[in-house]
Amino acid sequence: MGEVRHEPVDAIKLGSYGALFGGGCGLFAAAVQNALAKHNVGAWGVFTRSGLLITGVGATSGATIFTAAVMANLRETRDWKNWSAGGFAGGVIQGLIARSMPKVFGFGLSFAAILGAADYTGGLVGHNRINHNADEYEEKERMRRTRRRPIEETLEFVGEGRGIKPPGYEERRVQRLKEKYGVEINTVSAVATDEET
């Protein structure tokens, strides 16, 4: 993948947004876990029993995004290596929660591999395939040139009728009806003339 021109980002802001989003996801998962519990633990059981889940997911996502942003600012590039470093940081957090040194390295390396590969291949939404250097006007002009089709081609594909009435439609309709049924149909204009009023 080619490198994309880097513009510095606020790593603390992105990290805090990531932590808040991850905390929200952790809170949702904890609420579902609390609702499906066999014992009645009460509404506060979301926090008392599953507080580690909430903070763990929040810290993992915050550390991942913060580290990726810091790496992007330090290296002055936007590529897959930033997300690999961020994934490693998030995996380390998960390993520390598990309190096992092999899990620290295992989770770190697996998160780094997954996030690095996802960013390298364009991710789920294909954000790396977008030309970030292109001007918005130039991008819209390119889309118009490459995507626009002539009306004749569209009508040939879609066909006439069903509310699609290109120029000369009424005459062709009358001719088709005359050929198919052998009846002469007079076309009526919807516009009232001065003589009728």
CSV table of C-alpha atoms in Angstrom, one decimal:
chain,number,residue,atom,x,y,z
A,1,MET,CA,0.0,0.0,0.0
A,2,GLY,CA,1.2,3.4,-0.8
A,3,GLU,CA,1.8,5.9,2.0
A,4,VAL,CA,-0.7,8.6,2.5
A,5,ARG,CA,0.3,12.2,3.2
A,6,HIS,CA,0.2,12.7,7.0
A,7,GLU,CA,-1.5,15.5,8.9
A,8,PRO,CA,-0.8,15.7,12.6
A,9,VAL,CA,-3.7,14.5,14.8
A,10,ASP,CA,-4.5,15.1,18.5
A,11,ALA,CA,-3.6,11.8,20.0
A,12,ILE,CA,-5.0,12.5,23.5
A,13,LYS,CA,-8.4,13.5,22.0
A,14,LEU,CA,-8.6,10.4,19.8
A,15,GLY,CA,-7.4,8.2,22.7
A,16,SER,CA,-10.1,9.6,25.0
A,17,TYR,CA,-12.8,9.2,22.4
A,18,GLY,CA,-11.6,5.6,21.9
A,19,ALA,CA,-11.7,5.0,25.6
A,20,LEU,CA,-15.2,6.4,25.9
A,21,PHE,CA,-16.4,4.4,23.0
A,22,GLY,CA,-14.8,1.2,24.3
A,23,GLY,CA,-16.2,1.9,27.8
A,24,GLY,CA,-19.6,2.2,26.3
A,25,CYS,CA,-19.2,-1.1,24.4
A,26,GLY,CA,-18.0,-2.6,27.7
A,27,LEU,CA,-20.9,-1.2,29.6
A,28,PHE,CA,-23.3,-2.7,27.0
A,29,ALA,CA,-21.6,-6.1,27.2
A,30,ALA,CA,-21.6,-6.0,31.0
A,31,ALA,CA,-25.4,-5.1,31.0
A,32,VAL,CA,-26.1,-8.1,28.7
A,33,GLN,CA,-23.9,-10.3,30.9
A,34,ASN,CA,-25.8,-9.1,34.0
A,35,ALA,CA,-29.2,-9.6,32.4
A,36,LEU,CA,-28.3,-13.2,31.4
A,37,ALA,CA,-26.9,-14.1,34.9
A,38,LYS,CA,-28.7,-17.0,36.7
A,39,HIS,CA,-28.5,-15.2,40.0
A,40,ASN,CA,-30.4,-12.0,40.8
A,41,VAL,CA,-27.5,-9.6,41.3
A,42,GLY,CA,-29.5,-6.3,41.0
A,43,ALA,CA,-29.0,-3.4,38.7
A,44,TRP,CA,-25.7,-2.3,40.2
A,45,GLY,CA,-24.3,-5.8,39.4
A,46,VAL,CA,-23.3,-4.3,36.0
A,47,PHE,CA,-20.7,-2.3,37.8
A,48,THR,CA,-19.9,-4.5,40.8
A,49,ARG,CA,-19.6,-7.8,39.0
A,50,SER,CA,-18.5,-6.6,35.6
A,51,GLY,CA,-16.5,-3.4,36.3
A,52,LEU,CA,-13.3,-5.0,35.1
A,53,LEU,CA,-15.0,-5.8,31.7
A,54,ILE,CA,-16.0,-2.1,31.3
A,55,THR,CA,-12.6,-0.7,32.2
A,56,GLY,CA,-10.7,-3.4,30.3
A,57,VAL,CA,-12.5,-2.8,27.0
A,58,GLY,CA,-12.3,1.0,27.5
A,59,ALA,CA,-8.6,0.9,28.3
A,60,THR,CA,-7.9,-1.5,25.4
A,61,SER,CA,-9.6,0.7,22.8
A,62,GLY,CA,-8.2,3.9,24.3
A,63,ALA,CA,-4.6,2.5,24.3
A,64,THR,CA,-5.0,1.2,20.8
A,65,ILE,CA,-6.2,4.4,19.2
A,66,PHE,CA,-3.9,6.6,21.3
A,67,THR,CA,-0.8,4.5,20.4
A,68,ALA,CA,-1.7,4.5,16.7
A,69,ALA,CA,-2.1,8.3,16.7
A,70,VAL,CA,1.1,8.8,18.5
A,71,MET,CA,3.0,6.5,16.1
A,72,ALA,CA,1.5,8.3,13.1
A,73,ASN,CA,2.6,11.7,14.5
A,74,LEU,CA,6.1,10.4,15.4
A,75,ARG,CA,6.7,8.7,12.0
A,76,GLU,CA,4.8,11.3,10.0
A,77,THR,CA,3.1,8.7,7.9
A,78,ARG,CA,-0.3,6.9,7.9
A,79,ASP,CA,0.2,3.3,7.2
A,80,TRP,CA,-0.4,-0.2,8.7
A,81,LYS,CA,2.6,0.0,11.0
A,82,ASN,CA,0.8,2.6,13.2
A,83,TRP,CA,-2.2,0.3,13.7
A,84,SER,CA,0.1,-2.7,14.4
A,85,ALA,CA,1.8,-0.7,17.2
A,86,GLY,CA,-1.7,0.3,18.5
A,87,GLY,CA,-2.9,-3.2,18.4
A,88,PHE,CA,0.1,-4.4,20.3
A,89,ALA,CA,-0.6,-1.8,23.0
A,90,GLY,CA,-4.2,-2.9,23.2
A,91,GLY,CA,-3.2,-6.5,23.4
A,92,VAL,CA,-0.8,-5.8,26.2
A,93,ILE,CA,-3.6,-4.2,28.2
A,94,GLN,CA,-5.7,-7.4,27.7
A,95,GLY,CA,-2.7,-9.5,28.7
A,96,LEU,CA,-2.2,-7.4,31.9
A,97,ILE,CA,-5.8,-7.9,32.8
A,98,ALA,CA,-5.3,-11.7,32.5
A,99,ARG,CA,-2.2,-11.4,34.7
A,100,SER,CA,0.0,-13.7,32.6
A,101,MET,CA,3.2,-12.7,30.9
A,102,PRO,CA,2.7,-15.2,28.0
A,103,LYS,CA,-0.7,-13.7,27.4
A,104,VAL,CA,0.7,-10.2,27.4
A,105,PHE,CA,2.9,-11.1,24.4
A,106,GLY,CA,0.4,-13.4,22.8
A,107,PHE,CA,-2.5,-10.9,23.0
A,108,GLY,CA,-0.2,-8.1,21.9
A,109,LEU,CA,1.2,-9.9,18.9
A,110,SER,CA,-2.2,-11.2,17.8
A,111,PHE,CA,-3.9,-7.8,18.2
A,112,ALA,CA,-1.0,-6.3,16.3
A,113,ALA,CA,-1.2,-8.8,13.5
A,114,ILE,CA,-5.0,-8.4,13.2
A,115,LEU,CA,-5.1,-4.6,13.2
A,116,GLY,CA,-2.0,-4.3,11.0
A,117,ALA,CA,-3.4,-6.7,8.4
A,118,ALA,CA,-6.8,-5.0,8.5
A,119,ASP,CA,-5.3,-1.6,7.8
A,120,TYR,CA,-2.9,-3.0,5.2
A,121,THR,CA,-5.7,-4.6,3.2
A,122,GLY,CA,-8.0,-1.5,3.4
A,123,GLY,CA,-10.0,-2.6,6.4
A,124,LEU,CA,-13.6,-3.4,6.4
A,125,VAL,CA,-14.7,-0.1,4.9
A,126,GLY,CA,-11.8,0.3,2.5
A,127,HIS,CA,-10.5,3.6,3.8
A,128,ASN,CA,-7.0,3.2,2.3
A,129,ARG,CA,-8.4,3.0,-1.2
A,130,ILE,CA,-9.6,6.6,-1.0
A,131,ASN,CA,-7.2,9.1,-2.6
A,132,HIS,CA,-6.7,11.5,0.4
A,133,ASN,CA,-4.6,13.9,-1.7
A,134,ALA,CA,-7.4,14.6,-4.2
A,135,ASP,CA,-9.2,17.9,-4.0
A,136,GLU,CA,-12.9,17.5,-3.4
A,137,TYR,CA,-13.9,19.3,-6.6
A,138,GLU,CA,-11.5,17.2,-8.6
A,139,GLU,CA,-12.8,14.1,-7.0
A,140,LYS,CA,-16.4,15.0,-7.9
A,141,GLU,CA,-15.4,15.9,-11.4
A,142,ARG,CA,-13.7,12.5,-11.8
A,143,MET,CA,-16.7,10.7,-10.4
A,144,ARG,CA,-19.0,12.6,-12.9
A,145,ARG,CA,-16.8,11.8,-15.8
A,146,THR,CA,-16.4,8.1,-14.9
A,147,ARG,CA,-19.8,7.3,-13.5
A,148,ARG,CA,-22.3,9.4,-15.5
A,149,ARG,CA,-24.2,7.6,-18.3
A,150,PRO,CA,-26.0,9.2,-21.2
A,151,ILE,CA,-29.8,9.3,-20.9
A,152,GLU,CA,-30.2,7.1,-24.0
A,153,GLU,CA,-28.2,4.3,-22.4
A,154,THR,CA,-30.2,4.6,-19.2
A,155,LEU,CA,-33.5,4.5,-21.1
A,156,GLU,CA,-32.3,1.5,-23.1
A,157,PHE,CA,-31.5,-0.3,-19.9
A,158,VAL,CA,-34.5,0.7,-17.8
A,159,GLY,CA,-37.0,1.2,-20.6
A,160,GLU,CA,-39.9,3.6,-21.0
A,161,GLY,CA,-43.1,3.8,-19.1
A,162,ARG,CA,-43.8,3.6,-15.4
A,163,GLY,CA,-43.4,7.3,-15.1
A,164,ILE,CA,-40.3,7.6,-17.3
A,165,LYS,CA,-41.3,9.7,-20.3
A,166,PRO,CA,-38.5,10.8,-22.5
A,167,PRO,CA,-39.1,13.2,-25.5
A,168,GLY,CA,-41.2,11.6,-28.2
A,169,TYR,CA,-42.7,9.0,-25.7
A,170,GLU,CA,-46.4,9.7,-26.5
A,171,GLU,CA,-45.9,9.3,-30.2
A,172,ARG,CA,-44.0,6.0,-29.8
A,173,ARG,CA,-46.7,4.8,-27.3
A,174,VAL,CA,-49.5,5.6,-29.8
A,175,GLN,CA,-47.6,3.8,-32.6
A,176,ARG,CA,-47.1,0.7,-30.3
A,177,LEU,CA,-50.7,0.6,-29.3
A,178,LYS,CA,-51.8,0.9,-33.0
A,179,GLU,CA,-49.5,-1.9,-34.1
A,180,LYS,CA,-50.5,-4.2,-31.2
A,181,TYR,CA,-54.2,-3.6,-30.9
A,182,GLY,CA,-55.0,-1.9,-34.2
A,183,VAL,CA,-56.7,1.1,-32.5
A,184,GLU,CA,-56.1,4.7,-33.2
A,185,ILE,CA,-55.6,6.7,-30.0
A,186,ASN,CA,-55.6,10.5,-29.9
A,187,THR,CA,-53.1,11.9,-27.4
A,188,VAL,CA,-54.5,14.4,-25.0
A,189,SER,CA,-52.5,17.3,-23.8
A,190,ALA,CA,-52.7,17.9,-20.0
A,191,VAL,CA,-52.2,21.7,-20.6
A,192,ALA,CA,-55.4,23.6,-21.0
A,193,THR,CA,-55.5,26.0,-24.0
A,194,ASP,CA,-57.1,29.4,-24.1
A,195,GLU,CA,-60.0,28.2,-26.2
A,196,GLU,CA,-61.1,25.6,-23.5
A,197,THR,CA,-61.1,28.2,-20.7
